[in-house]
Amino acid sequence: MNRTATVLLTALAPVSWGTTYAVTTEFLPADRPLFTGLMRALPAGLVLLALARVLPRGIWWGKATVLGALNIGAFFPLLFLSAYRLPGGMAAVVGSVGPLFVVGLSAVLLGQRPTTRSVLTGVVAAFGVSLVVLKAAGALDPVGVLAALASAASMSTGTVLTKRWGRPEGVGPLALTAWQLTAGGLLIAPLAFLVEGAPPALDGRAIGGYLYLALANTAVAYWLWFRGIGRLTATQVTFLGPLSPLTAAVVGWAALGQALTPLQLAGMALAFGATVAGQLRQRPPATPARSFSFTEKNARKDSMDVTGVALRR
């Protein structure tokens, strides 16, 4: 599969996540964010685990738990906490700094030097998202801001570590996704019951909403996301993130009757442009041509061969 197709398939994940707000407000019980996170993660993880039929081995029990905690178990509760405590779309604005976190973490953990273009693109993406979702409303809650920053840092760290650790030999993205969703769901479960108590009564609409969130919005979407991390750079993947609040704005306009102002449309254009720019490959620095003696050519060839073997590993 070519790179463009991989980017488009990976982009379906944040597009799907952009429908979460509408589904939650229109179909699910109110004020049950932890239970909703649990219903998103654990059933999806168990379904994928049954399909993959592969369990972690050795050190991967620990790695899967760490990744599940970062990408799911910590991310979901922190995200919902920030959404409940911050006005308007401030949680989405603070969370949109995720690409900048990934740029910095990629430099530390992956050895990828940050470029002026990647930093500038991250700033433009966050600014565009702020124009789309930010509304003037009340004072900022420090706990909500910290939760939003922590959720972005958690997901960003999980994305970079997923890229750094890769997958065990012979294990596909389906199994890796199953491990993380199951581990994350198991971490959320005790917190949900301690904080929110017994599960609420569910009608047909709620059951349908939870089925959508667990299957399409989580199982399929996270499988596409982790598959994309394996084939693209961590920075390219995370720059698809702004598609989530953009999708939420479009769904709110199309399905919930929410108006879009010219300023919001301008912000959507900026954020989408930054998303596209984030997928462009960096050109390697040009090196001046020089001639080599016969001995130098052989030495250069040997060095390239050794480097090629190392990279393939």
PDB file of C-alpha atoms in Angstrom:
ATOM      1  CA  MET A   1       0.000   0.000   0.000  1.00  0.00           C
ATOM      2  CA  ASN A   2       1.406   3.424  -0.952  1.00  0.00           C
ATOM      3  CA  ARG A   3       2.055   6.195   1.531  1.00  0.00           C
ATOM      4  CA  THR A   4      -0.923   8.359   0.530  1.00  0.00           C
ATOM      5  CA  ALA A   5      -3.347   5.496   1.121  1.00  0.00           C
ATOM      6  CA  THR A   6      -1.746   4.863   4.523  1.00  0.00           C
ATOM      7  CA  VAL A   7      -2.175   8.522   5.499  1.00  0.00           C
ATOM      8  CA  LEU A   8      -5.826   8.541   4.383  1.00  0.00           C
ATOM      9  CA  LEU A   9      -6.652   5.343   6.281  1.00  0.00           C
ATOM     10  CA  THR A  10      -4.890   6.592   9.420  1.00  0.00           C
ATOM     11  CA  ALA A  11      -6.789   9.882   9.139  1.00  0.00           C
ATOM     12  CA  LEU A  12     -10.047   7.955   9.525  1.00  0.00           C
ATOM     13  CA  ALA A  13      -9.152   7.450  13.222  1.00  0.00           C
ATOM     14  CA  PRO A  14      -9.261  11.128  14.308  1.00  0.00           C
ATOM     15  CA  VAL A  15     -12.223  11.704  11.976  1.00  0.00           C
ATOM     16  CA  SER A  16     -14.076   8.948  13.848  1.00  0.00           C
ATOM     17  CA  TRP A  17     -13.028  10.400  17.211  1.00  0.00           C
ATOM     18  CA  GLY A  18     -14.542  13.702  16.123  1.00  0.00           C
ATOM     19  CA  THR A  19     -17.999  12.101  16.297  1.00  0.00           C
ATOM     20  CA  THR A  20     -17.579  11.141  19.972  1.00  0.00           C
ATOM     21  CA  TYR A  21     -19.003  14.380  21.373  1.00  0.00           C
ATOM     22  CA  ALA A  22     -22.211  14.198  19.312  1.00  0.00           C
ATOM     23  CA  VAL A  23     -22.765  10.524  20.109  1.00  0.00           C
ATOM     24  CA  THR A  24     -22.103  11.099  23.818  1.00  0.00           C
ATOM     25  CA  THR A  25     -24.468  14.054  24.151  1.00  0.00           C
ATOM     26  CA  GLU A  26     -27.259  12.622  21.997  1.00  0.00           C
ATOM     27  CA  PHE A  27     -27.267   8.917  22.908  1.00  0.00           C
ATOM     28  CA  LEU A  28     -25.477   8.219  26.201  1.00  0.00           C
ATOM     29  CA  PRO A  29     -26.302   8.750  29.891  1.00  0.00           C
ATOM     30  CA  ALA A  30     -25.189  12.147  31.179  1.00  0.00           C
ATOM     31  CA  ASP A  31     -22.260  12.677  33.557  1.00  0.00           C
ATOM     32  CA  ARG A  32     -20.744   9.200  33.222  1.00  0.00           C
ATOM     33  CA  PRO A  33     -17.383   9.969  31.534  1.00  0.00           C
ATOM     34  CA  LEU A  34     -15.418   7.162  33.213  1.00  0.00           C
ATOM     35  CA  PHE A  35     -18.069   4.553  32.491  1.00  0.00           C
ATOM     36  CA  THR A  36     -18.135   5.754  28.882  1.00  0.00           C
ATOM     37  CA  GLY A  37     -14.344   5.442  28.681  1.00  0.00           C
ATOM     38  CA  LEU A  38     -14.579   1.952  30.114  1.00  0.00           C
ATOM     39  CA  MET A  39     -17.278   0.940  27.610  1.00  0.00           C
ATOM     40  CA  ARG A  40     -15.180   2.309  24.773  1.00  0.00           C
ATOM     41  CA  ALA A  41     -11.973   0.535  25.724  1.00  0.00           C
ATOM     42  CA  LEU A  42     -12.574  -2.825  27.374  1.00  0.00           C
ATOM     43  CA  PRO A  43     -15.214  -4.394  25.055  1.00  0.00           C
ATOM     44  CA  ALA A  44     -13.240  -3.239  22.007  1.00  0.00           C
ATOM     45  CA  GLY A  45     -10.031  -4.697  23.427  1.00  0.00           C
ATOM     46  CA  LEU A  46     -11.648  -8.030  24.208  1.00  0.00           C
ATOM     47  CA  VAL A  47     -13.196  -8.280  20.719  1.00  0.00           C
ATOM     48  CA  LEU A  48      -9.862  -7.559  19.043  1.00  0.00           C
ATOM     49  CA  LEU A  49      -8.087  -9.939  21.417  1.00  0.00           C
ATOM     50  CA  ALA A  50     -10.491 -12.709  20.387  1.00  0.00           C
ATOM     51  CA  LEU A  51      -9.804 -11.949  16.724  1.00  0.00           C
ATOM     52  CA  ALA A  52      -6.019 -11.719  17.088  1.00  0.00           C
ATOM     53  CA  ARG A  53      -5.663 -14.746  19.399  1.00  0.00           C
ATOM     54  CA  VAL A  54      -2.218 -13.565  20.466  1.00  0.00           C
ATOM     55  CA  LEU A  55      -1.127 -12.659  23.995  1.00  0.00           C
ATOM     56  CA  PRO A  56       1.967 -10.668  24.960  1.00  0.00           C
ATOM     57  CA  ARG A  57       5.094 -12.581  25.856  1.00  0.00           C
ATOM     58  CA  GLY A  58       7.996 -11.738  28.126  1.00  0.00           C
ATOM     59  CA  ILE A  59       8.805  -8.040  28.354  1.00  0.00           C
ATOM     60  CA  TRP A  60       5.799  -7.199  26.190  1.00  0.00           C
ATOM     61  CA  TRP A  61       3.454  -7.740  29.137  1.00  0.00           C
ATOM     62  CA  GLY A  62       5.037  -4.670  30.697  1.00  0.00           C
ATOM     63  CA  LYS A  63       5.281  -2.691  27.456  1.00  0.00           C
ATOM     64  CA  ALA A  64       1.643  -3.379  26.560  1.00  0.00           C
ATOM     65  CA  THR A  65       0.572  -2.227  30.025  1.00  0.00           C
ATOM     66  CA  VAL A  66       2.595   1.000  29.743  1.00  0.00           C
ATOM     67  CA  LEU A  67       1.249   1.757  26.263  1.00  0.00           C
ATOM     68  CA  GLY A  68      -2.292   0.870  27.323  1.00  0.00           C
ATOM     69  CA  ALA A  69      -2.025   3.193  30.307  1.00  0.00           C
ATOM     70  CA  LEU A  70      -0.656   6.099  28.245  1.00  0.00           C
ATOM     71  CA  ASN A  71      -2.851   5.778  25.149  1.00  0.00           C
ATOM     72  CA  ILE A  72      -6.067   4.627  26.853  1.00  0.00           C
ATOM     73  CA  GLY A  73      -6.095   4.174  30.635  1.00  0.00           C
ATOM     74  CA  ALA A  74      -4.771   7.637  31.547  1.00  0.00           C
ATOM     75  CA  PHE A  75      -5.761   9.449  28.362  1.00  0.00           C
ATOM     76  CA  PHE A  76      -9.518   8.762  28.505  1.00  0.00           C
ATOM     77  CA  PRO A  77     -10.129   9.879  32.137  1.00  0.00           C
ATOM     78  CA  LEU A  78      -7.910  12.963  31.777  1.00  0.00           C
ATOM     79  CA  LEU A  79      -9.594  13.923  28.518  1.00  0.00           C
ATOM     80  CA  PHE A  80     -13.078  13.645  30.006  1.00  0.00           C
ATOM     81  CA  LEU A  81     -12.027  15.480  33.177  1.00  0.00           C
ATOM     82  CA  SER A  82     -10.709  18.408  31.140  1.00  0.00           C
ATOM     83  CA  ALA A  83     -13.837  18.492  28.966  1.00  0.00           C
ATOM     84  CA  TYR A  84     -16.084  18.706  32.049  1.00  0.00           C
ATOM     85  CA  ARG A  85     -14.053  21.395  33.829  1.00  0.00           C
ATOM     86  CA  LEU A  86     -13.118  23.738  30.970  1.00  0.00           C
ATOM     87  CA  PRO A  87     -15.457  26.129  29.160  1.00  0.00           C
ATOM     88  CA  GLY A  88     -16.371  25.793  25.503  1.00  0.00           C
ATOM     89  CA  GLY A  89     -13.748  24.036  23.424  1.00  0.00           C
ATOM     90  CA  MET A  90     -10.800  24.994  25.633  1.00  0.00           C
ATOM     91  CA  ALA A  91     -10.024  21.319  26.313  1.00  0.00           C
ATOM     92  CA  ALA A  92      -9.637  20.737  22.575  1.00  0.00           C
ATOM     93  CA  VAL A  93      -7.446  23.832  22.246  1.00  0.00           C
ATOM     94  CA  VAL A  94      -5.100  22.770  25.045  1.00  0.00           C
ATOM     95  CA  GLY A  95      -5.075  19.220  23.693  1.00  0.00           C
ATOM     96  CA  SER A  96      -4.153  20.453  20.231  1.00  0.00           C
ATOM     97  CA  VAL A  97      -0.587  21.093  21.428  1.00  0.00           C
ATOM     98  CA  GLY A  98      -0.095  17.317  21.135  1.00  0.00           C
ATOM     99  CA  PRO A  99       1.891  17.614  17.877  1.00  0.00           C
ATOM    100  CA  LEU A 100       4.381  19.912  19.621  1.00  0.00           C
ATOM    101  CA  PHE A 101       4.777  17.360  22.428  1.00  0.00           C
ATOM    102  CA  VAL A 102       5.451  14.659  19.835  1.00  0.00           C
ATOM    103  CA  VAL A 103       8.021  16.812  18.036  1.00  0.00           C
ATOM    104  CA  GLY A 104       9.928  17.262  21.302  1.00  0.00           C
ATOM    105  CA  LEU A 105       9.593  13.643  22.430  1.00  0.00           C
ATOM    106  CA  SER A 106      10.659  12.375  19.001  1.00  0.00           C
ATOM    107  CA  ALA A 107      13.887  14.327  19.381  1.00  0.00           C
ATOM    108  CA  VAL A 108      14.579  12.701  22.765  1.00  0.00           C
ATOM    109  CA  LEU A 109      13.329   9.145  22.196  1.00  0.00           C
ATOM    110  CA  LEU A 110      13.650   8.670  18.433  1.00  0.00           C
ATOM    111  CA  GLY A 111      16.588  10.900  17.607  1.00  0.00           C
ATOM    112  CA  GLN A 112      14.534  12.948  15.124  1.00  0.00           C
ATOM    113  CA  ARG A 113      15.693  16.560  15.175  1.00  0.00           C
ATOM    114  CA  PRO A 114      12.810  19.074  15.315  1.00  0.00           C
ATOM    115  CA  THR A 115      12.618  21.332  12.297  1.00  0.00           C
ATOM    116  CA  THR A 116      11.370  24.883  12.009  1.00  0.00           C
ATOM    117  CA  ARG A 117       8.608  23.666   9.711  1.00  0.00           C
ATOM    118  CA  SER A 118       7.319  21.027  12.152  1.00  0.00           C
ATOM    119  CA  VAL A 119       7.242  23.485  15.077  1.00  0.00           C
ATOM    120  CA  LEU A 120       5.577  26.192  12.987  1.00  0.00           C
ATOM    121  CA  THR A 121       3.054  23.699  11.630  1.00  0.00           C
ATOM    122  CA  GLY A 122       2.178  22.614  15.173  1.00  0.00           C
ATOM    123  CA  VAL A 123       1.618  26.216  16.254  1.00  0.00           C
ATOM    124  CA  VAL A 124      -0.571  26.956  13.215  1.00  0.00           C
ATOM    125  CA  ALA A 125      -2.603  23.775  13.827  1.00  0.00           C
ATOM    126  CA  ALA A 126      -3.265  24.737  17.459  1.00  0.00           C
ATOM    127  CA  PHE A 127      -4.190  28.291  16.449  1.00  0.00           C
ATOM    128  CA  GLY A 128      -6.568  27.026  13.773  1.00  0.00           C
ATOM    129  CA  VAL A 129      -8.263  24.652  16.209  1.00  0.00           C
ATOM    130  CA  SER A 130      -8.656  27.517  18.706  1.00  0.00           C
ATOM    131  CA  LEU A 131     -10.528  29.574  16.113  1.00  0.00           C
ATOM    132  CA  VAL A 132     -12.876  26.662  15.434  1.00  0.00           C
ATOM    133  CA  VAL A 133     -13.796  25.545  18.946  1.00  0.00           C
ATOM    134  CA  LEU A 134     -12.870  28.290  21.415  1.00  0.00           C
ATOM    135  CA  LYS A 135     -15.716  30.313  22.868  1.00  0.00           C
ATOM    136  CA  ALA A 136     -15.626  33.076  25.449  1.00  0.00           C
ATOM    137  CA  ALA A 137     -17.010  31.596  28.624  1.00  0.00           C
ATOM    138  CA  GLY A 138     -15.952  32.038  32.236  1.00  0.00           C
ATOM    139  CA  ALA A 139     -12.595  31.706  33.933  1.00  0.00           C
ATOM    140  CA  LEU A 140     -10.228  28.851  33.299  1.00  0.00           C
ATOM    141  CA  ASP A 141     -10.129  26.005  35.802  1.00  0.00           C
ATOM    142  CA  PRO A 142      -6.485  25.159  36.692  1.00  0.00           C
ATOM    143  CA  VAL A 143      -7.331  21.488  37.266  1.00  0.00           C
ATOM    144  CA  GLY A 144      -9.032  21.325  33.882  1.00  0.00           C
ATOM    145  CA  VAL A 145      -6.065  22.938  32.137  1.00  0.00           C
ATOM    146  CA  LEU A 146      -3.622  20.561  33.827  1.00  0.00           C
ATOM    147  CA  ALA A 147      -5.833  17.595  32.914  1.00  0.00           C
ATOM    148  CA  ALA A 148      -5.962  18.706  29.270  1.00  0.00           C
ATOM    149  CA  LEU A 149      -2.190  19.144  29.134  1.00  0.00           C
ATOM    150  CA  ALA A 150      -1.665  15.799  30.872  1.00  0.00           C
ATOM    151  CA  SER A 151      -4.007  14.026  28.440  1.00  0.00           C
ATOM    152  CA  ALA A 152      -2.140  15.478  25.463  1.00  0.00           C
ATOM    153  CA  ALA A 153       1.210  14.541  27.012  1.00  0.00           C
ATOM    154  CA  SER A 154      -0.022  11.026  27.804  1.00  0.00           C
ATOM    155  CA  MET A 155      -1.240  10.313  24.265  1.00  0.00           C
ATOM    156  CA  SER A 156       1.855  11.938  22.741  1.00  0.00           C
ATOM    157  CA  THR A 157       4.195   9.855  24.889  1.00  0.00           C
ATOM    158  CA  GLY A 158       2.249   6.720  24.023  1.00  0.00           C
ATOM    159  CA  THR A 159       2.452   7.533  20.314  1.00  0.00           C
ATOM    160  CA  VAL A 160       6.219   8.049  20.402  1.00  0.00           C
ATOM    161  CA  LEU A 161       6.845   4.948  22.543  1.00  0.00           C
ATOM    162  CA  THR A 162       4.653   2.885  20.216  1.00  0.00           C
ATOM    163  CA  LYS A 163       6.894   4.034  17.365  1.00  0.00           C
ATOM    164  CA  ARG A 164      10.087   3.400  19.348  1.00  0.00           C
ATOM    165  CA  TRP A 165       9.159  -0.086  20.572  1.00  0.00           C
ATOM    166  CA  GLY A 166       7.448  -1.248  17.392  1.00  0.00           C
ATOM    167  CA  ARG A 167       5.864  -4.695  17.645  1.00  0.00           C
ATOM    168  CA  PRO A 168       7.172  -8.146  18.569  1.00  0.00           C
ATOM    169  CA  GLU A 169       8.193 -10.247  15.605  1.00  0.00           C
ATOM    170  CA  GLY A 170       5.177 -11.907  13.994  1.00  0.00           C
ATOM    171  CA  VAL A 171       2.668  -9.688  15.821  1.00  0.00           C
ATOM    172  CA  GLY A 172       0.447  -7.395  13.760  1.00  0.00           C
ATOM    173  CA  PRO A 173      -1.184  -4.061  14.635  1.00  0.00           C
ATOM    174  CA  LEU A 174      -4.480  -5.813  15.459  1.00  0.00           C
ATOM    175  CA  ALA A 175      -2.941  -7.681  18.403  1.00  0.00           C
ATOM    176  CA  LEU A 176      -1.008  -4.615  19.585  1.00  0.00           C
ATOM    177  CA  THR A 177      -4.223  -2.593  19.554  1.00  0.00           C
ATOM    178  CA  ALA A 178      -6.057  -5.349  21.445  1.00  0.00           C
ATOM    179  CA  TRP A 179      -3.389  -5.444  24.156  1.00  0.00           C
ATOM    180  CA  GLN A 180      -3.510  -1.698  24.722  1.00  0.00           C
ATOM    181  CA  LEU A 181      -7.289  -1.368  24.730  1.00  0.00           C
ATOM    182  CA  THR A 182      -7.667  -4.295  27.131  1.00  0.00           C
ATOM    183  CA  ALA A 183      -4.952  -3.029  29.471  1.00  0.00           C
ATOM    184  CA  GLY A 184      -6.353   0.506  29.371  1.00  0.00           C
ATOM    185  CA  GLY A 185      -9.906  -0.695  29.989  1.00  0.00           C
ATOM    186  CA  LEU A 186      -8.820  -2.784  32.971  1.00  0.00           C
ATOM    187  CA  LEU A 187      -7.078   0.268  34.429  1.00  0.00           C
ATOM    188  CA  ILE A 188     -10.185   2.448  33.996  1.00  0.00           C
ATOM    189  CA  ALA A 189     -12.624  -0.139  35.427  1.00  0.00           C
ATOM    190  CA  PRO A 190     -11.875   0.228  39.178  1.00  0.00           C
ATOM    191  CA  LEU A 191     -11.673   4.023  38.875  1.00  0.00           C
ATOM    192  CA  ALA A 192     -15.060   4.155  37.130  1.00  0.00           C
ATOM    193  CA  PHE A 193     -16.808   2.081  39.803  1.00  0.00           C
ATOM    194  CA  LEU A 194     -15.132   3.911  42.695  1.00  0.00           C
ATOM    195  CA  VAL A 195     -15.924   7.393  41.380  1.00  0.00           C
ATOM    196  CA  GLU A 196     -19.232   6.885  39.571  1.00  0.00           C
ATOM    197  CA  GLY A 197     -20.713   3.844  41.313  1.00  0.00           C
ATOM    198  CA  ALA A 198     -22.791   1.140  39.669  1.00  0.00           C
ATOM    199  CA  PRO A 199     -23.407   1.237  35.909  1.00  0.00           C
ATOM    200  CA  PRO A 200     -26.459   3.269  34.817  1.00  0.00           C
ATOM    201  CA  ALA A 201     -29.589   1.750  33.298  1.00  0.00           C
ATOM    202  CA  LEU A 202     -29.254   1.611  29.503  1.00  0.00           C
ATOM    203  CA  ASP A 203     -32.003   1.992  26.917  1.00  0.00           C
ATOM    204  CA  GLY A 204     -31.813   1.074  23.236  1.00  0.00           C
ATOM    205  CA  ARG A 205     -30.271   4.421  22.217  1.00  0.00           C
ATOM    206  CA  ALA A 206     -27.536   4.128  24.833  1.00  0.00           C
ATOM    207  CA  ILE A 207     -26.741   0.544  23.853  1.00  0.00           C
ATOM    208  CA  GLY A 208     -26.507   1.588  20.202  1.00  0.00           C
ATOM    209  CA  GLY A 209     -24.262   4.515  21.135  1.00  0.00           C
ATOM    210  CA  TYR A 210     -21.931   2.344  23.185  1.00  0.00           C
ATOM    211  CA  LEU A 211     -21.761  -0.252  20.400  1.00  0.00           C
ATOM    212  CA  TYR A 212     -20.729   2.456  17.952  1.00  0.00           C
ATOM    213  CA  LEU A 213     -18.113   3.867  20.323  1.00  0.00           C
ATOM    214  CA  ALA A 214     -16.665   0.444  21.140  1.00  0.00           C
ATOM    215  CA  LEU A 215     -16.542  -0.935  17.596  1.00  0.00           C
ATOM    216  CA  ALA A 216     -16.176   1.819  14.982  1.00  0.00           C
ATOM    217  CA  ASN A 217     -14.946   4.660  17.189  1.00  0.00           C
ATOM    218  CA  THR A 218     -12.453   2.621  19.204  1.00  0.00           C
ATOM    219  CA  ALA A 219     -11.682  -0.894  17.907  1.00  0.00           C
ATOM    220  CA  VAL A 220     -11.425   0.035  14.219  1.00  0.00           C
ATOM    221  CA  ALA A 221     -10.159   3.587  14.778  1.00  0.00           C
ATOM    222  CA  TYR A 222      -7.347   2.634  17.159  1.00  0.00           C
ATOM    223  CA  TRP A 223      -6.344  -0.278  14.942  1.00  0.00           C
ATOM    224  CA  LEU A 224      -5.960   2.188  12.031  1.00  0.00           C
ATOM    225  CA  TRP A 225      -4.093   4.619  14.324  1.00  0.00           C
ATOM    226  CA  PHE A 226      -1.526   2.104  15.588  1.00  0.00           C
ATOM    227  CA  ARG A 227      -1.186   0.643  12.089  1.00  0.00           C
ATOM    228  CA  GLY A 228      -0.375   4.145  10.871  1.00  0.00           C
ATOM    229  CA  ILE A 229       2.206   4.658  13.613  1.00  0.00           C
ATOM    230  CA  GLY A 230       4.007   1.557  12.342  1.00  0.00           C
ATOM    231  CA  ARG A 231       4.173   2.898   8.776  1.00  0.00           C
ATOM    232  CA  LEU A 232       4.526   6.669   9.193  1.00  0.00           C
ATOM    233  CA  THR A 233       6.648   8.854  11.437  1.00  0.00           C
ATOM    234  CA  ALA A 234       5.259   9.728  14.850  1.00  0.00           C
ATOM    235  CA  THR A 235       5.122  13.398  13.830  1.00  0.00           C
ATOM    236  CA  GLN A 236       3.143  12.664  10.666  1.00  0.00           C
ATOM    237  CA  VAL A 237       0.612  10.612  12.609  1.00  0.00           C
ATOM    238  CA  THR A 238       0.084  13.151  15.367  1.00  0.00           C
ATOM    239  CA  PHE A 239      -0.442  15.979  12.862  1.00  0.00           C
ATOM    240  CA  LEU A 240      -3.607  14.137  11.814  1.00  0.00           C
ATOM    241  CA  GLY A 241      -4.988  14.836  15.306  1.00  0.00           C
ATOM    242  CA  PRO A 242      -6.554  18.251  14.450  1.00  0.00           C
ATOM    243  CA  LEU A 243      -8.970  16.405  12.163  1.00  0.00           C
ATOM    244  CA  SER A 244     -10.830  15.339  15.322  1.00  0.00           C
ATOM    245  CA  PRO A 245     -12.043  18.799  16.488  1.00  0.00           C
ATOM    246  CA  LEU A 246     -12.620  19.788  12.863  1.00  0.00           C
ATOM    247  CA  THR A 247     -14.870  16.755  12.388  1.00  0.00           C
ATOM    248  CA  ALA A 248     -16.672  17.564  15.640  1.00  0.00           C
ATOM    249  CA  ALA A 249     -17.403  21.077  14.332  1.00  0.00           C
ATOM    250  CA  VAL A 250     -18.706  19.735  11.010  1.00  0.00           C
ATOM    251  CA  VAL A 251     -20.902  17.126  12.735  1.00  0.00           C
ATOM    252  CA  GLY A 252     -22.240  19.801  15.082  1.00  0.00           C
ATOM    253  CA  TRP A 253     -23.159  21.953  12.084  1.00  0.00           C
ATOM    254  CA  ALA A 254     -24.633  19.141   9.984  1.00  0.00           C
ATOM    255  CA  ALA A 255     -26.397  17.046  12.630  1.00  0.00           C
ATOM    256  CA  LEU A 256     -26.944  19.309  15.630  1.00  0.00           C
ATOM    257  CA  GLY A 257     -27.765  22.599  13.904  1.00  0.00           C
ATOM    258  CA  GLN A 258     -24.758  24.472  15.271  1.00  0.00           C
ATOM    259  CA  ALA A 259     -23.751  27.475  13.169  1.00  0.00           C
ATOM    260  CA  LEU A 260     -20.257  27.970  11.760  1.00  0.00           C
ATOM    261  CA  THR A 261     -18.994  31.550  11.642  1.00  0.00           C
ATOM    262  CA  PRO A 262     -16.558  32.913   9.034  1.00  0.00           C
ATOM    263  CA  LEU A 263     -13.862  32.977  11.738  1.00  0.00           C
ATOM    264  CA  GLN A 264     -14.439  29.280  12.457  1.00  0.00           C
ATOM    265  CA  LEU A 265     -14.257  28.474   8.741  1.00  0.00           C
ATOM    266  CA  ALA A 266     -10.935  30.334   8.564  1.00  0.00           C
ATOM    267  CA  GLY A 267      -9.687  28.329  11.540  1.00  0.00           C
ATOM    268  CA  MET A 268     -10.747  25.096   9.862  1.00  0.00           C
ATOM    269  CA  ALA A 269      -8.786  26.061   6.760  1.00  0.00           C
ATOM    270  CA  LEU A 270      -5.681  26.831   8.861  1.00  0.00           C
ATOM    271  CA  ALA A 271      -5.893  23.618  10.873  1.00  0.00           C
ATOM    272  CA  PHE A 272      -6.535  21.489   7.794  1.00  0.00           C
ATOM    273  CA  GLY A 273      -3.653  23.157   5.950  1.00  0.00           C
ATOM    274  CA  ALA A 274      -1.359  22.428   8.905  1.00  0.00           C
ATOM    275  CA  THR A 275      -2.529  18.798   8.876  1.00  0.00           C
ATOM    276  CA  VAL A 276      -1.634  18.477   5.197  1.00  0.00           C
ATOM    277  CA  ALA A 277       1.704  20.247   5.730  1.00  0.00           C
ATOM    278  CA  GLY A 278       2.477  17.811   8.547  1.00  0.00           C
ATOM    279  CA  GLN A 279       2.356  14.934   6.054  1.00  0.00           C
ATOM    280  CA  LEU A 280       4.957  16.403   3.701  1.00  0.00           C
ATOM    281  CA  ARG A 281       8.301  14.706   3.807  1.00  0.00           C
ATOM    282  CA  GLN A 282      11.354  16.592   4.933  1.00  0.00           C
ATOM    283  CA  ARG A 283      14.002  16.926   2.263  1.00  0.00           C
ATOM    284  CA  PRO A 284      17.416  15.648   3.305  1.00  0.00           C
ATOM    285  CA  PRO A 285      20.064  18.358   3.437  1.00  0.00           C
ATOM    286  CA  ALA A 286      21.992  18.734   0.199  1.00  0.00           C
ATOM    287  CA  THR A 287      25.646  17.748   0.282  1.00  0.00           C
ATOM    288  CA  PRO A 288      28.211  19.171  -2.135  1.00  0.00           C
ATOM    289  CA  ALA A 289      29.473  16.770  -4.756  1.00  0.00           C
ATOM    290  CA  ARG A 290      33.079  15.653  -4.480  1.00  0.00           C
ATOM    291  CA  SER A 291      35.268  13.107  -6.163  1.00  0.00           C
ATOM    292  CA  PHE A 292      36.591  10.022  -4.423  1.00  0.00           C
ATOM    293  CA  SER A 293      39.653   7.967  -4.984  1.00  0.00           C
ATOM    294  CA  PHE A 294      39.257   4.233  -5.577  1.00  0.00           C
ATOM    295  CA  THR A 295      40.090   3.522  -1.924  1.00  0.00           C
ATOM    296  CA  GLU A 296      37.673   6.175  -0.647  1.00  0.00           C
ATOM    297  CA  LYS A 297      34.863   4.789  -2.822  1.00  0.00           C
ATOM    298  CA  ASN A 298      35.320   1.304  -1.403  1.00  0.00           C
ATOM    299  CA  ALA A 299      35.419   2.634   2.156  1.00  0.00           C
ATOM    300  CA  ARG A 300      32.272   4.682   1.513  1.00  0.00           C
ATOM    301  CA  LYS A 301      30.483   1.622   0.052  1.00  0.00           C
ATOM    302  CA  ASP A 302      31.418  -0.513   3.077  1.00  0.00           C
ATOM    303  CA  SER A 303      30.124   2.184   5.437  1.00  0.00           C
ATOM    304  CA  MET A 304      26.815   2.422   3.562  1.00  0.00           C
ATOM    305  CA  ASP A 305      26.410  -1.351   3.645  1.00  0.00           C
ATOM    306  CA  VAL A 306      26.928  -1.474   7.399  1.00  0.00           C
ATOM    307  CA  THR A 307      24.522   1.456   7.923  1.00  0.00           C
ATOM    308  CA  GLY A 308      21.907  -0.176   5.719  1.00  0.00           C
ATOM    309  CA  VAL A 309      22.051  -3.389   7.743  1.00  0.00           C
ATOM    310  CA  ALA A 310      21.710  -1.433  10.982  1.00  0.00           C
ATOM    311  CA  LEU A 311      18.723   0.490   9.704  1.00  0.00           C
ATOM    312  CA  ARG A 312      16.977  -2.623   8.493  1.00  0.00           C
ATOM    313  CA  ARG A 313      17.232  -4.078  11.983  1.00  0.00           C
TER     314      ARG A 313
END
